[in-house]
Short mmCIF file of C-alpha atoms in Angstrom, two decimals:
data_model
loop_
_atom_site.label_atom_id
_atom_site.label_comp_id
_atom_site.label_asym_id
_atom_site.label_seq_id
_atom_site.Cartn_x
_atom_site.Cartn_y
_atom_site.Cartn_z
CA MET B 223 -40.80 -21.53 -9.67
CA LYS B 224 -42.81 -21.15 -7.01
CA ALA B 225 -40.29 -22.96 -4.89
CA LEU B 226 -38.19 -20.12 -5.79
CA LYS B 227 -40.40 -17.02 -4.36
CA SER B 228 -39.39 -14.52 -1.64
CA LYS B 229 -41.58 -13.32 0.60
CA LEU B 230 -38.80 -10.26 0.66
CA ALA B 231 -38.97 -9.09 -2.55
CA ILE B 232 -37.27 -5.48 -3.02
CA GLY B 233 -37.97 -3.43 -6.10
CA VAL B 234 -40.35 -2.84 -8.98
CA ILE B 235 -40.65 -4.01 -12.23
CA ALA B 236 -42.67 -1.87 -14.76
CA THR B 237 -44.64 -3.63 -16.96
CA GLY B 238 -46.95 -1.79 -19.79
CA LEU B 239 -50.19 -4.47 -20.43
CA VAL B 240 -52.75 -3.89 -23.24
CA ALA B 241 -56.41 -5.71 -22.60
CA GLY B 242 -58.37 -7.41 -25.42
CA MET B 243 -56.06 -9.51 -27.32
CA GLY B 244 -53.73 -10.50 -25.35
CA THR B 245 -50.84 -7.96 -26.71
CA ALA B 246 -48.30 -6.68 -24.20
CA PHE B 247 -45.77 -3.92 -24.62
CA ALA B 248 -42.16 -3.77 -23.14
CA ALA B 249 -41.74 -0.89 -20.61
CA THR B 250 -38.50 0.88 -20.11
CA ASP B 251 -35.77 -1.14 -18.09
CA ALA B 252 -35.57 0.39 -14.87
CA GLY B 253 -32.25 -1.44 -13.92
CA ALA B 254 -30.93 0.26 -16.72
CA GLN B 255 -31.81 3.44 -16.25
CA LEU B 256 -30.64 3.29 -12.72
CA GLN B 257 -27.10 1.94 -13.66
CA GLY B 258 -26.60 4.88 -16.13
CA TRP B 259 -27.22 7.65 -13.22
CA TYR B 260 -25.00 5.75 -11.28
CA ASN B 261 -22.06 5.71 -13.70
CA SER B 262 -22.17 9.25 -13.93
CA ALA B 263 -22.75 9.72 -10.32
CA THR B 264 -19.84 7.56 -9.37
CA THR B 265 -17.49 9.03 -12.49
CA ALA B 266 -18.04 12.84 -11.14
CA ALA B 267 -17.08 11.41 -7.61
CA LYS B 268 -13.73 9.60 -8.58
CA LEU B 269 -12.91 12.70 -10.60
CA ALA B 270 -13.27 14.73 -7.89
CA ILE B 271 -11.22 12.69 -5.28
CA ALA B 272 -8.38 12.51 -8.16
CA GLY B 273 -7.88 16.47 -8.18
CA ASP B 274 -8.25 16.69 -4.65
CA PHE B 275 -5.43 13.95 -3.96
CA GLY B 276 -3.06 15.25 -6.89
CA SER B 277 -3.05 19.00 -5.29
CA TYR B 278 -2.43 17.27 -2.11
CA TYR B 279 0.22 14.60 -3.53
CA ALA B 280 2.26 17.74 -5.18
CA THR B 281 2.09 19.62 -2.18
CA LYS B 282 3.80 17.18 -0.08
CA ALA B 283 5.94 15.98 -2.36
CA LYS B 284 7.43 19.41 -2.77
CA ALA B 285 8.19 19.89 1.04
CA LEU B 286 9.64 16.87 0.98
CA ASP B 287 12.15 18.24 -1.47
CA ASP B 288 12.63 21.25 -0.29
CA ASN B 289 13.28 19.18 3.43
CA VAL B 290 15.99 17.07 1.64
CA ASP B 291 17.67 20.37 -0.31
CA SER B 292 17.89 21.87 3.17
CA GLY B 293 19.45 18.95 4.97
CA LEU B 294 21.76 18.00 2.12
CA ASN B 295 23.51 21.78 2.14
CA ALA B 296 23.80 21.83 6.08
CA ALA B 297 25.39 18.41 5.66
CA ARG B 298 27.82 19.99 3.36
CA VAL B 299 28.79 22.98 5.47
CA ASN B 300 29.00 20.64 8.25
CA ILE B 301 31.31 18.29 6.64
CA LYS B 302 33.59 21.39 5.59
CA THR B 303 33.84 22.72 9.05
CA THR B 304 34.76 19.19 10.26
CA GLY B 305 37.41 18.61 8.25
CA GLU B 306 39.19 22.03 8.38
CA ALA B 307 38.47 21.87 12.60
CA GLU B 308 39.90 18.24 12.84
CA LEU B 309 42.79 18.17 10.42
CA ALA B 310 45.38 19.75 12.65
CA GLY B 311 44.84 17.35 15.95
CA VAL B 312 43.75 14.59 14.30
CA ASN B 313 47.08 12.36 14.27
CA SER B 314 47.07 12.16 18.52
CA ALA B 315 43.56 11.43 18.57
CA ILE B 316 43.19 8.36 16.31
CA ASN B 317 44.25 5.55 18.13
CA THR B 318 41.67 6.83 21.56
CA GLN B 319 39.09 7.45 18.96
CA ASN B 320 39.16 3.96 17.20
CA SER B 321 39.36 2.09 20.49
CA ALA B 322 35.94 3.72 21.51
CA TYR B 323 34.90 2.78 17.83
CA LEU B 324 35.57 -0.90 18.12
CA ASN B 325 33.75 -0.74 21.59
CA GLN B 326 30.92 1.10 19.86
CA ILE B 327 30.38 -1.35 17.25
CA SER B 328 30.45 -4.35 19.88
CA ASP B 329 27.87 -2.78 21.85
CA LYS B 330 25.94 -1.82 18.86
CA LYS B 331 26.21 -5.70 17.41
CA ALA B 332 24.71 -7.20 20.86
CA SER B 333 21.82 -4.25 20.87
CA ILE B 334 20.91 -5.21 17.07
CA THR B 335 21.03 -8.92 17.83
CA GLY B 336 18.73 -8.98 20.82
CA SER B 337 16.14 -6.56 19.21
CA ILE B 338 16.26 -7.74 15.93
CA GLY B 339 13.41 -10.12 16.53
CA ALA B 340 11.10 -7.19 17.72
CA GLU B 341 12.13 -5.16 14.66
CA TYR B 342 11.14 -7.21 11.85
CA ASP B 343 7.74 -8.23 13.82
CA ALA B 344 7.05 -4.38 13.64
CA LEU B 345 7.82 -4.51 9.92
CA VAL B 346 5.53 -7.45 9.17
CA ASN B 347 2.86 -5.79 11.03
CA THR B 348 3.22 -2.47 9.36
CA THR B 349 3.33 -3.74 5.75
CA ASN B 350 0.24 -5.65 6.03
CA ALA B 351 -1.81 -2.46 7.40
CA VAL B 352 0.04 0.44 5.16
CA THR B 353 1.34 0.55 1.06
CA ASN B 354 2.52 3.35 0.49
CA GLY B 355 4.04 2.39 -2.90
CA SER B 356 4.27 6.41 -4.46
CA LEU B 357 7.06 7.20 -1.89
CA VAL B 358 9.21 4.54 -2.75
CA ALA B 359 10.48 6.37 -5.84
CA ILE B 360 10.80 9.31 -4.27
CA GLY B 361 12.75 7.97 -1.04
CA ILE B 362 14.94 5.83 -3.57
CA ALA B 363 15.94 8.82 -6.26
CA ASP B 364 16.40 11.28 -2.83
CA THR B 365 18.23 8.56 -1.20
CA ILE B 366 20.65 8.61 -3.86
CA GLU B 367 21.20 11.95 -4.05
CA ILE B 368 22.04 12.13 -0.37
CA THR B 369 24.44 9.07 -0.46
CA ASN B 370 25.82 10.77 -3.54
CA GLY B 371 26.22 13.99 -2.12
CA VAL B 372 27.73 13.54 1.35
CA LYS B 373 30.10 10.93 -0.28
CA ASN B 374 31.50 13.14 -2.92
CA HIS B 375 32.05 15.90 -0.24
CA GLU B 376 33.41 13.54 2.33
CA GLY B 377 35.81 12.22 -0.45
CA VAL B 378 37.35 15.84 -0.88
CA TYR B 379 38.36 16.17 3.00
CA THR B 380 39.14 12.81 3.63
CA ASN B 381 41.68 13.23 1.00
CA ARG B 382 43.35 16.28 2.97
CA LEU B 383 43.10 14.34 6.12
CA ASN B 384 44.90 11.14 4.61
CA ASP B 385 47.59 13.55 3.40
CA GLY B 386 48.74 14.41 7.09
CA ALA B 387 47.32 11.38 8.92
CA LYS B 388 48.22 8.01 6.60
CA THR B 389 50.89 6.60 8.73
CA THR B 390 49.00 6.51 12.37
CA SER B 391 45.74 5.60 10.77
CA ASP B 392 46.89 2.76 8.76
CA ALA B 393 46.90 0.28 11.32
CA ALA B 394 43.55 1.70 12.81
CA VAL B 395 41.99 1.60 9.67
CA ALA B 396 42.89 -2.30 9.33
CA ALA B 397 41.60 -3.01 12.38
CA LEU B 398 38.47 -1.12 12.17
CA THR B 399 37.69 -2.68 8.93
CA GLY B 400 38.65 -6.32 10.08
CA LYS B 401 35.91 -5.54 13.20
CA ILE B 402 33.23 -4.23 10.33
CA LEU B 403 33.32 -6.84 8.02
CA GLU B 404 32.89 -9.61 10.82
CA THR B 405 30.14 -7.56 12.29
CA LYS B 406 28.32 -6.99 8.74
CA ALA B 407 28.77 -10.70 8.14
CA ALA B 408 26.87 -11.81 11.57
CA LEU B 409 23.94 -9.38 11.09
CA GLU B 410 23.66 -10.10 7.38
CA ALA B 411 23.08 -13.96 8.80
CA LEU B 412 20.35 -12.78 11.10
CA LEU B 413 18.87 -10.18 8.38
CA ALA B 414 18.58 -12.87 6.15
CA THR B 415 16.76 -15.12 8.41
CA GLU B 416 14.36 -12.39 9.39
CA LYS B 417 13.42 -11.14 5.87
CA ALA B 418 12.46 -15.05 5.08
CA THR B 419 9.94 -15.24 7.71
CA ALA B 420 8.55 -11.85 7.05
CA THR B 421 7.91 -12.33 3.51
CA THR B 422 6.46 -15.73 4.62
CA GLU B 423 3.81 -13.80 7.22
CA VAL B 424 3.42 -11.56 4.40
CA LYS B 425 2.46 -13.58 1.70
CA ALA B 426 0.48 -15.76 4.34
CA ASN B 427 -1.50 -12.34 5.66
CA LEU B 428 -2.38 -12.11 1.93
CA ASP B 429 -3.62 -15.73 0.95
CA THR B 430 -5.72 -15.64 4.26
CA LYS B 431 -7.26 -12.20 3.38
CA ILE B 432 -8.14 -12.80 -0.21
CA GLY B 433 -9.17 -16.30 0.84
CA ALA B 434 -11.86 -14.87 3.18
CA LEU B 435 -12.88 -11.85 0.53
CA GLN B 436 -13.87 -14.63 -1.94
CA THR B 437 -16.01 -16.74 0.37
CA LYS B 438 -17.98 -13.57 1.00
CA LEU B 439 -18.39 -12.54 -2.37
CA THR B 440 -19.63 -15.84 -3.45
CA GLU B 441 -21.89 -16.30 -0.39
CA LEU B 442 -23.27 -12.88 -1.48
CA THR B 443 -23.69 -13.28 -5.18
CA THR B 444 -25.74 -16.67 -4.17
CA GLN B 445 -27.66 -14.84 -1.90
CA LEU B 446 -28.71 -11.60 -4.60
CA GLN B 447 -29.20 -14.55 -7.12
CA THR B 448 -31.80 -16.35 -4.89
CA ALA B 449 -33.72 -12.68 -4.10
CA ALA B 450 -34.09 -12.06 -7.93
CA GLN B 451 -35.04 -15.20 -8.74
CA GLY B 452 -37.55 -15.20 -5.91
CA ARG B 453 -39.01 -11.50 -7.20
CA ILE B 454 -39.17 -12.86 -10.74
CA ALA B 455 -41.15 -15.81 -9.80
CA ASP B 456 -43.53 -13.15 -7.60
CA ARG B 457 -44.17 -11.51 -10.25
CA ALA B 458 -44.65 -14.28 -12.81
CA ASP B 459 -47.56 -15.41 -10.58
CA VAL B 460 -49.13 -11.83 -10.51
CA LEU B 461 -48.96 -11.53 -14.21
CA GLU B 462 -50.56 -15.43 -14.80
CA THR B 463 -53.34 -14.29 -12.12
CA LYS B 464 -54.27 -11.03 -14.08
CA ALA B 465 -53.94 -12.71 -17.24
CA LEU B 466 -56.17 -15.77 -16.47
CA SER B 467 -58.52 -13.44 -14.61
CA ASP B 468 -58.91 -11.14 -17.86
CA LEU B 469 -59.59 -14.37 -19.73
CA GLU B 470 -62.21 -15.59 -17.70
CA ASN B 471 -63.96 -12.15 -17.70
CA ILE B 472 -64.38 -12.23 -21.27
CA VAL B 473 -65.53 -16.01 -20.99
CA LYS B 474 -68.13 -14.81 -18.47
CA SER B 475 -69.16 -11.66 -21.09
CA ILE B 476 -70.07 -13.97 -23.56
CA ASN B 477 -73.76 -13.81 -22.31
#
């Protein structure tokens, strides 16, 4: 045990000794007392944090919901106004606009192809740094609400446009649909590659961080164990010396 003694022993061990017949009485466990105090203190702190965060979360969620409702209502009004205003001139404008759409799609495809690598590198960095799981459910619900609201309102005015412009728009729709399908197929192939790469990088980062943390905690455990063993050994020596001295004094008192 002496080989384990630490010269930097920390803390106090309270022990009661009664001189005479060698009888010893165990004192209150100071570590257990400190643990009880800490349990109460940390519970109170966590409850305070939870209360503050709950209020903050509710306020933010309400503000987001109000913003979504306002945007959706404005979108509905704008769709209605646009549908009614454009119906009269749509036949003469379809071919020109369709040509512009085809050019825009080609340009956007080239732009996305050139920037998609950097886009997904940024996604990996953001994913590793931030986790906002609580917003995922809100985002999904609000996206469904907005998509359905716009789709339903769009359907009403699209049907009205189709009644007055079907013959002219059929050829344009076929060309535009073909271009969209071609473009989406090319972009989906790129997305699949970036998704696989991003997934690998995120998992590798997690493995690295967990490995480093495990090593750190193992080293800490060993250090604390060694220090505790040293303190115990030091105290044992003190008690042994005291007991031997008491016995020696008793022997000396025989005369």
